[in-house]
Coordinates of C-alpha atoms in Angstrom, one line a residue:
X10 CA -279.8 -123.5 100.5
X11 CA -278.0 -125.4 97.8
X12 CA -281.3 -126.4 96.1
X13 CA -282.5 -122.8 96.1
X14 CA -279.3 -121.6 94.6
X15 CA -279.5 -124.3 91.9
X16 CA -283.1 -123.3 91.2
X17 CA -282.2 -119.7 90.7
X18 CA -279.3 -120.6 88.5
X19 CA -281.7 -122.7 86.3
X20 CA -284.2 -119.9 86.1
X21 CA -281.4 -117.4 85.1
X22 CA -280.2 -119.8 82.4
X23 CA -283.8 -120.2 81.1
X24 CA -284.3 -116.4 81.0
X25 CA -281.0 -116.0 79.1
X26 CA -282.0 -118.7 76.6
X27 CA -285.4 -117.2 76.1
X28 CA -283.8 -113.8 75.5
X29 CA -281.4 -115.3 73.0
X30 CA -284.1 -117.1 71.2
X31 CA -286.2 -113.9 71.1
X32 CA -283.3 -111.9 69.6
X33 CA -282.8 -114.6 67.0
X34 CA -286.5 -114.7 66.2
X35 CA -286.5 -110.9 65.8
X36 CA -283.4 -111.0 63.5
X37 CA -285.1 -113.7 61.4
X38 CA -288.3 -111.7 61.3
X39 CA -286.4 -108.6 60.2
X40 CA -284.5 -110.5 57.5
X41 CA -287.7 -112.1 56.2
X42 CA -289.5 -108.8 56.1
X43 CA -286.5 -107.2 54.4
X44 CA -286.5 -110.0 51.7
X45 CA -290.2 -109.6 51.2
X46 CA -289.9 -105.9 50.7
X47 CA -287.0 -106.3 48.3
X48 CA -289.0 -108.9 46.2
X49 CA -291.9 -106.5 46.3
X50 CA -289.8 -103.8 44.8
X51 CA -288.4 -106.2 42.2
X52 CA -292.0 -107.2 41.3
X53 CA -293.0 -103.6 40.9
X54 CA -290.0 -103.0 38.6
X55 CA -291.0 -106.0 36.6
X56 CA -294.6 -105.0 36.2
X57 CA -293.7 -101.5 35.1
X58 CA -291.2 -102.9 32.6
X59 CA -293.8 -105.3 31.2
X60 CA -296.3 -102.5 30.8
X61 CA -293.7 -100.3 29.2
X62 CA -292.9 -103.2 26.8
X63 CA -296.6 -103.6 25.8
X64 CA -296.9 -99.8 25.2
X65 CA -293.7 -99.7 23.1
X66 CA -294.7 -102.6 21.0
X67 CA -298.1 -100.9 20.3
X68 CA -296.4 -97.7 19.2
X69 CA -294.0 -99.6 16.9
X70 CA -297.0 -101.5 15.4
X71 CA -298.9 -98.3 14.7
X72 CA -296.0 -96.6 13.1
X73 CA -295.2 -99.6 10.9
X74 CA -298.8 -99.6 9.7
X75 CA -298.9 -95.9 8.9
X76 CA -295.6 -96.1 7.0
X77 CA -296.6 -99.2 5.1
X78 CA -299.8 -97.4 3.9
X79 CA -298.4 -93.9 3.4
X80 CA -294.6 -93.6 3.4
X81 CA -294.6 -89.8 3.1
X82 CA -296.4 -89.5 6.5
X83 CA -293.0 -89.8 8.1
X84 CA -292.2 -86.3 6.8
X85 CA -295.0 -85.0 9.0
X86 CA -294.7 -87.3 12.0
X87 CA -290.9 -87.1 12.5
X88 CA -290.2 -83.3 12.2
X89 CA -293.2 -82.2 14.2
X90 CA -293.2 -85.2 16.5
X91 CA -289.5 -84.8 17.5
X92 CA -290.0 -81.1 18.0
X93 CA -293.0 -81.6 20.2
X94 CA -291.4 -84.3 22.2
X95 CA -288.3 -82.1 22.7
X96 CA -290.4 -79.2 23.9
X97 CA -292.3 -81.5 26.3
X98 CA -289.1 -83.0 27.6
X99 CA -287.6 -79.5 28.3
X100 CA -290.8 -78.4 30.0
X101 CA -291.8 -81.4 32.0
X102 CA -288.7 -83.6 32.6
X103 CA -285.3 -82.3 31.4
X104 CA -283.5 -85.2 33.3
X105 CA -285.5 -87.7 31.3
X106 CA -283.9 -86.9 28.0
X107 CA -281.8 -89.5 26.1
X108 CA -281.1 -93.1 27.2
X109 CA -281.5 -92.9 31.0
X110 CA -278.4 -95.0 31.7
X111 CA -276.1 -91.9 32.0
X112 CA -278.6 -90.4 34.5
X113 CA -278.4 -93.6 36.7
X114 CA -274.6 -93.6 36.5
X115 CA -274.5 -89.9 37.4
X116 CA -276.8 -90.5 40.4
X117 CA -274.6 -93.3 41.6
X118 CA -271.6 -91.1 41.6
X119 CA -273.3 -88.4 43.8
X120 CA -273.9 -88.4 47.5
X121 CA -277.5 -88.8 48.7
X122 CA -279.3 -85.5 48.4
X123 CA -281.2 -83.3 46.1
X124 CA -278.6 -83.7 43.2
X125 CA -278.8 -87.5 43.3
X126 CA -282.6 -87.6 43.7
X127 CA -283.2 -85.3 40.7
X128 CA -281.5 -87.7 38.3
X129 CA -283.7 -90.6 39.3
X130 CA -286.7 -88.7 40.5
X131 CA -289.9 -90.7 40.0
X132 CA -291.8 -87.5 39.3
X133 CA -289.6 -86.7 36.3
X134 CA -288.7 -90.2 35.3
X135 CA -292.3 -91.4 34.9
X136 CA -292.6 -89.0 32.0
X137 CA -290.0 -91.1 30.1
X138 CA -292.6 -93.8 29.4
X139 CA -295.2 -91.7 27.5
X140 CA -292.5 -89.6 25.8
X141 CA -290.6 -92.7 24.6
X142 CA -294.0 -94.0 23.4
X143 CA -294.5 -90.8 21.4
X144 CA -290.9 -91.1 20.0
X145 CA -291.5 -94.6 18.8
X146 CA -295.0 -93.6 17.4
X147 CA -293.3 -90.9 15.3
X148 CA -290.7 -93.4 14.1
X149 CA -287.5 -92.3 15.9
X150 CA -284.7 -94.9 16.0
X151 CA -284.8 -95.4 19.8
X152 CA -285.2 -98.3 22.2
X153 CA -287.0 -98.8 25.5
X154 CA -284.2 -100.6 27.4
X155 CA -282.2 -97.5 28.5
X156 CA -285.4 -95.8 29.7
X157 CA -286.4 -99.0 31.5
X158 CA -283.1 -98.7 33.4
X159 CA -283.8 -95.2 34.6
X160 CA -287.5 -96.0 35.4
X161 CA -286.5 -99.1 37.3
X162 CA -284.0 -97.1 39.4
X163 CA -286.6 -94.5 40.2
X164 CA -289.2 -97.0 41.1
X165 CA -286.9 -99.0 43.4
X166 CA -285.6 -95.8 45.1
X167 CA -289.1 -94.5 45.7
X168 CA -290.2 -97.9 47.0
X169 CA -287.2 -98.0 49.4
X170 CA -287.7 -94.5 50.7
X171 CA -291.4 -95.2 51.2
X172 CA -290.6 -98.0 53.6
X173 CA -287.6 -96.2 55.2
X174 CA -289.9 -93.5 56.4
X175 CA -292.0 -96.2 58.1
X176 CA -288.9 -97.6 59.8
X177 CA -289.1 -101.0 58.2
X178 CA -286.0 -103.1 57.4
X179 CA -285.2 -101.6 54.0
X180 CA -283.8 -98.6 56.1
X181 CA -280.5 -100.5 56.1
X182 CA -280.1 -100.1 52.4
X183 CA -278.1 -97.2 51.0
X184 CA -279.7 -95.2 48.2
X185 CA -277.0 -96.4 45.8
X186 CA -277.9 -100.1 46.4
X187 CA -281.6 -99.3 45.8
X188 CA -280.8 -97.4 42.6
X189 CA -278.4 -100.1 41.2
X190 CA -280.9 -102.9 42.1
X191 CA -283.7 -101.1 40.3
X192 CA -281.7 -100.1 37.3
X193 CA -280.2 -103.5 36.6
X194 CA -283.5 -105.1 37.4
X195 CA -285.1 -102.8 34.8
X196 CA -282.6 -104.0 32.2
X197 CA -283.0 -107.7 33.1
X198 CA -286.8 -107.3 32.8
X199 CA -286.7 -105.3 29.6
X200 CA -284.4 -107.8 27.8
X201 CA -285.9 -110.9 29.5
X202 CA -282.3 -111.6 30.5
X203 CA -281.7 -112.0 34.3
X204 CA -278.0 -112.8 34.0
X205 CA -277.3 -109.8 31.8
X206 CA -278.9 -107.6 34.4
X207 CA -276.3 -108.8 37.0
X208 CA -273.4 -108.4 34.6
X209 CA -274.6 -104.9 33.7
X210 CA -274.8 -103.9 37.3
X211 CA -271.3 -105.0 38.1
X212 CA -269.6 -104.0 34.8
X213 CA -271.4 -100.8 33.9
X214 CA -273.0 -99.4 37.0
X215 CA -270.2 -100.4 39.3
X216 CA -267.5 -98.7 37.2
X217 CA -266.2 -95.7 39.0
X218 CA -268.9 -95.7 41.7
X219 CA -269.1 -96.7 45.3
X220 CA -271.4 -99.7 45.6
X221 CA -271.6 -102.4 48.2
X222 CA -272.5 -105.5 46.4
X223 CA -274.8 -106.9 49.0
X224 CA -276.3 -110.4 48.4
X225 CA -279.8 -109.0 48.5
X226 CA -279.0 -106.4 45.8
X227 CA -278.1 -109.1 43.3
X228 CA -281.1 -111.2 44.4
X229 CA -283.3 -108.2 43.6
X230 CA -281.8 -107.9 40.1
X231 CA -282.3 -111.6 39.4
X232 CA -285.8 -111.5 40.8
X233 CA -286.9 -108.8 38.4
X234 CA -285.7 -110.8 35.5
X235 CA -287.1 -114.1 36.7
X236 CA -290.5 -112.6 37.4
X237 CA -290.7 -111.4 33.8
X238 CA -289.7 -114.9 32.6
X239 CA -292.4 -116.4 34.8
X240 CA -295.1 -114.0 33.4
X241 CA -294.0 -113.7 29.8
X242 CA -292.2 -117.0 29.3
X243 CA -288.6 -117.9 28.7
X244 CA -288.6 -116.7 25.1
X245 CA -285.4 -115.2 23.7
X246 CA -286.0 -111.6 22.5
X247 CA -284.7 -112.4 18.9
X248 CA -285.7 -116.0 18.9
X249 CA -283.3 -119.0 19.2
X250 CA -280.1 -118.8 17.1
X251 CA -279.8 -121.8 14.8
X252 CA -276.4 -121.3 13.4
X253 CA -273.1 -122.9 14.4
X254 CA -269.4 -121.9 14.4
X255 CA -267.7 -122.0 11.0
X256 CA -264.3 -122.8 9.7
X257 CA -261.5 -120.2 10.6
X258 CA -263.8 -118.8 13.3
X259 CA -261.1 -116.7 15.0
X260 CA -260.4 -114.8 11.8
X261 CA -264.1 -114.0 11.2
X262 CA -264.6 -113.0 14.8
X263 CA -261.6 -110.6 14.7
X264 CA -262.7 -109.2 11.4
X265 CA -266.2 -108.4 12.8
X266 CA -264.5 -107.0 16.0
X267 CA -262.3 -104.7 13.9
X268 CA -265.1 -103.4 11.6
X269 CA -267.6 -103.0 14.4
X270 CA -265.0 -101.5 16.7
X271 CA -264.2 -98.7 14.3
X272 CA -267.9 -98.0 13.5
X273 CA -269.0 -98.4 17.1
X274 CA -266.2 -96.0 18.3
X275 CA -267.3 -93.4 15.7
X276 CA -270.9 -93.9 16.8
X277 CA -270.1 -93.3 20.5
X278 CA -268.0 -90.3 19.6
X279 CA -270.8 -88.8 17.5
X280 CA -273.3 -89.3 20.3
X281 CA -271.1 -87.6 22.7
X282 CA -270.3 -84.6 20.5
X283 CA -273.9 -83.7 19.6
X284 CA -275.3 -82.1 16.5
X285 CA -272.9 -79.1 16.7
X286 CA -270.1 -81.3 15.3
X287 CA -271.7 -81.1 11.9
X288 CA -272.0 -77.3 11.6
X289 CA -269.4 -74.5 11.3
X290 CA -268.2 -73.1 14.6
X291 CA -270.0 -69.8 14.0
X292 CA -273.4 -71.7 14.0
X293 CA -272.9 -73.8 17.1
X294 CA -274.2 -71.3 19.6
X295 CA -277.4 -70.9 17.5
X296 CA -277.9 -74.7 17.4
X297 CA -277.6 -75.0 21.2
X298 CA -279.9 -72.0 21.7
X299 CA -282.7 -73.5 19.5
X300 CA -283.1 -77.2 20.6
X301 CA -286.7 -77.5 19.3
X302 CA -285.8 -76.3 15.8
X303 CA -282.7 -78.6 15.9
X304 CA -285.1 -81.5 16.7
X305 CA -287.4 -80.5 13.8
X306 CA -284.5 -80.4 11.3
X307 CA -283.1 -83.8 12.5
X308 CA -286.7 -85.2 12.1
X309 CA -286.7 -84.1 8.4
X310 CA -283.3 -85.7 7.9
X311 CA -284.5 -88.9 9.6
X312 CA -287.6 -89.0 7.5
X313 CA -285.6 -88.7 4.3
X314 CA -283.3 -91.5 5.3
X315 CA -286.2 -93.7 6.3
X316 CA -288.0 -93.0 3.1
X317 CA -284.9 -94.0 1.1
X318 CA -284.6 -97.2 3.1
X319 CA -288.2 -98.2 2.9
X320 CA -288.9 -97.4 6.5
X321 CA -286.6 -100.1 7.8
X322 CA -284.6 -97.7 10.0
X323 CA -287.6 -96.5 12.0
X324 CA -288.1 -97.7 15.6
X325 CA -286.0 -100.3 17.4
X326 CA -285.3 -102.3 14.2
X327 CA -286.2 -105.5 16.1
X328 CA -287.9 -107.0 13.0
X329 CA -285.0 -106.3 10.7
X330 CA -282.4 -107.7 13.2
X331 CA -284.5 -110.9 13.7
X332 CA -284.8 -111.3 9.9
X333 CA -281.1 -111.0 9.4
X334 CA -280.4 -113.3 12.3
X335 CA -282.5 -115.9 10.6
X336 CA -280.5 -115.6 7.4
X337 CA -282.9 -113.4 5.5
X338 CA -282.5 -110.2 3.6
X339 CA -284.0 -106.7 3.9
X340 CA -283.8 -105.8 0.2
X341 CA -281.9 -102.6 1.0
X342 CA -278.1 -102.3 0.8
X343 CA -276.3 -100.3 3.5
X344 CA -278.9 -100.9 6.2
X345 CA -276.3 -101.1 9.0
X346 CA -274.8 -97.7 8.2
X347 CA -278.3 -96.2 7.7
X348 CA -279.5 -97.5 11.1
X349 CA -276.4 -96.0 12.7
X350 CA -277.1 -92.6 11.2
X351 CA -280.8 -92.8 12.1
X352 CA -279.9 -93.6 15.8
X353 CA -277.4 -90.7 16.0
X354 CA -280.0 -88.3 14.6
X355 CA -282.7 -89.5 17.0
X356 CA -280.4 -89.2 20.0
X357 CA -279.2 -85.8 18.9
X358 CA -282.8 -84.6 18.9
X359 CA -282.7 -84.8 22.7
X360 CA -285.8 -86.9 23.2
X361 CA -286.1 -89.8 25.7
X362 CA -285.1 -93.1 24.1
X363 CA -282.4 -95.7 24.4
X364 CA -279.7 -96.9 22.1
X365 CA -279.3 -100.6 23.2
X366 CA -281.7 -102.3 20.7
X367 CA -280.9 -99.8 17.8
X368 CA -277.2 -100.6 18.4
X369 CA -277.9 -104.3 18.3
X370 CA -279.8 -103.8 15.0
X371 CA -277.0 -101.7 13.6
X372 CA -274.6 -104.5 14.4
X373 CA -276.8 -107.0 12.7
X374 CA -276.9 -104.8 9.5
X375 CA -273.1 -104.4 9.6
X376 CA -272.7 -108.2 10.0
X377 CA -274.8 -108.7 6.8
X378 CA -272.7 -106.1 5.0
X379 CA -269.5 -108.0 5.9
X380 CA -271.1 -111.2 4.7
X381 CA -272.0 -109.5 1.4
X382 CA -268.6 -107.9 0.9
X383 CA -266.8 -111.3 1.5
X384 CA -269.0 -112.9 -1.1
X385 CA -271.1 -115.0 1.3
X386 CA -268.1 -117.1 2.2
X387 CA -269.7 -118.3 5.5
X388 CA -273.0 -118.5 7.2
X389 CA -274.6 -115.0 7.3
X390 CA -276.3 -115.8 10.6
X391 CA -272.9 -116.2 12.4
X392 CA -271.5 -112.9 11.2
X393 CA -274.8 -111.1 12.1
X394 CA -274.8 -112.6 15.6
X395 CA -271.1 -111.8 16.2
X396 CA -271.5 -108.3 14.9
X397 CA -274.5 -107.6 17.2
X398 CA -272.3 -108.2 20.3
X399 CA -269.3 -106.5 18.8
X400 CA -271.1 -103.2 17.8
X401 CA -272.9 -103.0 21.2
X402 CA -269.6 -103.6 23.0
X403 CA -267.9 -100.9 20.9
X404 CA -270.7 -98.4 21.5
X405 CA -270.8 -98.9 25.2
X406 CA -267.3 -100.3 26.0
X407 CA -269.0 -102.9 28.2
X408 CA -267.9 -106.2 26.5
X409 CA -269.2 -108.6 29.2
X410 CA -272.6 -107.0 29.2
X411 CA -272.8 -107.0 25.4
X412 CA -271.8 -110.6 25.0
X413 CA -274.2 -111.9 27.7
X414 CA -277.1 -109.7 26.5
X415 CA -276.8 -111.1 23.0
X416 CA -276.4 -114.6 24.3
X417 CA -279.6 -114.4 26.3
X418 CA -281.5 -112.5 23.7
X419 CA -280.7 -115.1 21.0
X420 CA -280.5 -118.3 23.0
X421 CA -276.9 -118.8 21.6
X422 CA -275.1 -120.2 24.7
X423 CA -272.8 -122.4 22.6
X424 CA -271.5 -119.2 20.9
X425 CA -270.7 -117.3 24.1
X426 CA -266.9 -117.7 23.8
X427 CA -266.9 -116.2 20.3
X428 CA -269.3 -113.5 21.3
X429 CA -267.0 -112.5 24.2
X430 CA -263.9 -112.5 21.9
X431 CA -265.7 -110.3 19.4
X432 CA -266.9 -107.9 22.1
X433 CA -263.5 -107.6 23.7
X434 CA -261.7 -107.0 20.4
X435 CA -264.3 -104.4 19.3
X436 CA -264.2 -102.6 22.7
X437 CA -260.4 -102.4 22.4
X438 CA -260.6 -100.9 18.9
X439 CA -263.4 -98.6 19.9
X440 CA -261.3 -96.9 22.6
X441 CA -259.0 -95.6 19.9
X442 CA -261.8 -93.5 18.5
X443 CA -263.8 -92.8 21.7
X444 CA -261.4 -93.0 24.7
X445 CA -264.2 -92.4 27.3
X446 CA -267.2 -94.7 27.3
X447 CA -270.2 -92.8 26.0
X448 CA -272.5 -93.5 28.9
X449 CA -269.9 -92.2 31.4
X450 CA -269.2 -89.2 29.3
X451 CA -272.9 -88.3 29.2
X452 CA -273.2 -89.1 32.9
X453 CA -270.6 -86.4 33.7
X454 CA -272.8 -83.8 32.0
X455 CA -275.9 -84.9 33.9
X456 CA -273.9 -85.0 37.2
X457 CA -272.6 -81.4 36.7
X458 CA -276.1 -80.2 35.8
X459 CA -277.6 -81.9 38.9
X460 CA -274.9 -80.3 41.2
X461 CA -275.6 -76.8 39.7
X462 CA -279.4 -77.3 40.1
X463 CA -279.0 -78.6 43.7
X464 CA -276.9 -75.6 44.6
X465 CA -279.3 -73.2 43.0
X466 CA -282.2 -74.8 45.0
X467 CA -280.2 -74.7 48.3
X468 CA -279.1 -71.0 47.8
X469 CA -281.3 -68.8 50.0
X470 CA -283.4 -66.1 48.3
X471 CA -282.0 -62.6 48.5

């Protein structure tokens, strides 16, 4: 009797152990599949970003060739090109206009539903790639990094929803986590800067939104950046910075922070106000009612500015910034202010396109102007580098992101402290001119628009 009882007890213990091991195996299997699906989404974001990069570079190359051969062609390409792109944007993808980062921030502040989905809809967002390509082809002063953020968010959200419908492990992810992982992964992949993607997710996307910073979300962001590094190589976007700190570094950093803070604050305020800020009050309703004609006129102004500056303000300005960062000269005075004006005009046209790289280029031009005004007292390369971070921080009021982005894009790790000091001081000065960060101000408009559209869709027909 005792032996039978002991045998039953042993069997029960074995069954319990087997069930426990089975549950552990299923949990391990679910986690493994979840990680695999997340890395698959990150890989998809990276591939889309790489393709977008190649397309953008091709557009910039074509535009540079056309302008070099026939400078006056800009007076045809820009007015008609911006007007056409604005018409296509309004008709095909109104939520794809502008940078793309405000749409992502707006989506993160909305509950799951039609309103949130409309701001990062794959059907609309995919138009951002060809429309940004056309904008660069025409010569608009825009970048691809902001669009890469919105496209990355849309791709990751669509990927997650695809697997959720099939009841696979990504069903545990909230929409906000998918959007944030895709958006920050898009930035990391676009800049070839994995760490900057994580900082951007925490500092910019996490500001004023409800996000659970799951470990897997941050892994997804890093994976997108590292996959691009693996494919394209660990090559800093602007090349490796070869300068070094100079004497009285604190004073020079604070000077760059002050100048770029003022100009960056004015830049952010102008972007937020729109083109109506330049016309009398009686004309403002007409400007809003005729967005295509407004884009055409802004194209004429941009072509005239570009013609006066020898075409240097067209496109992202990558080549100009790289040249200044290497200690060279562009042969045109006032490049920084001209690039600022060109970027404002391009954004006001209402076409898809980001401001990240144009803002960095503007900062580079301002750094060179500071160097010229001070009589070349110190190494130009140092002032250009510091001003790049300072102007981007002033424009976005995201100093950590700005300093880390510039560090990774220039391979200037030894200068990180000075970049951070310049970015913080410029961001502080910028708030005196533009109290609300530009991206979040624009996000509010997209959020209100999405709520109205969702309500209109949900309202039953009468």
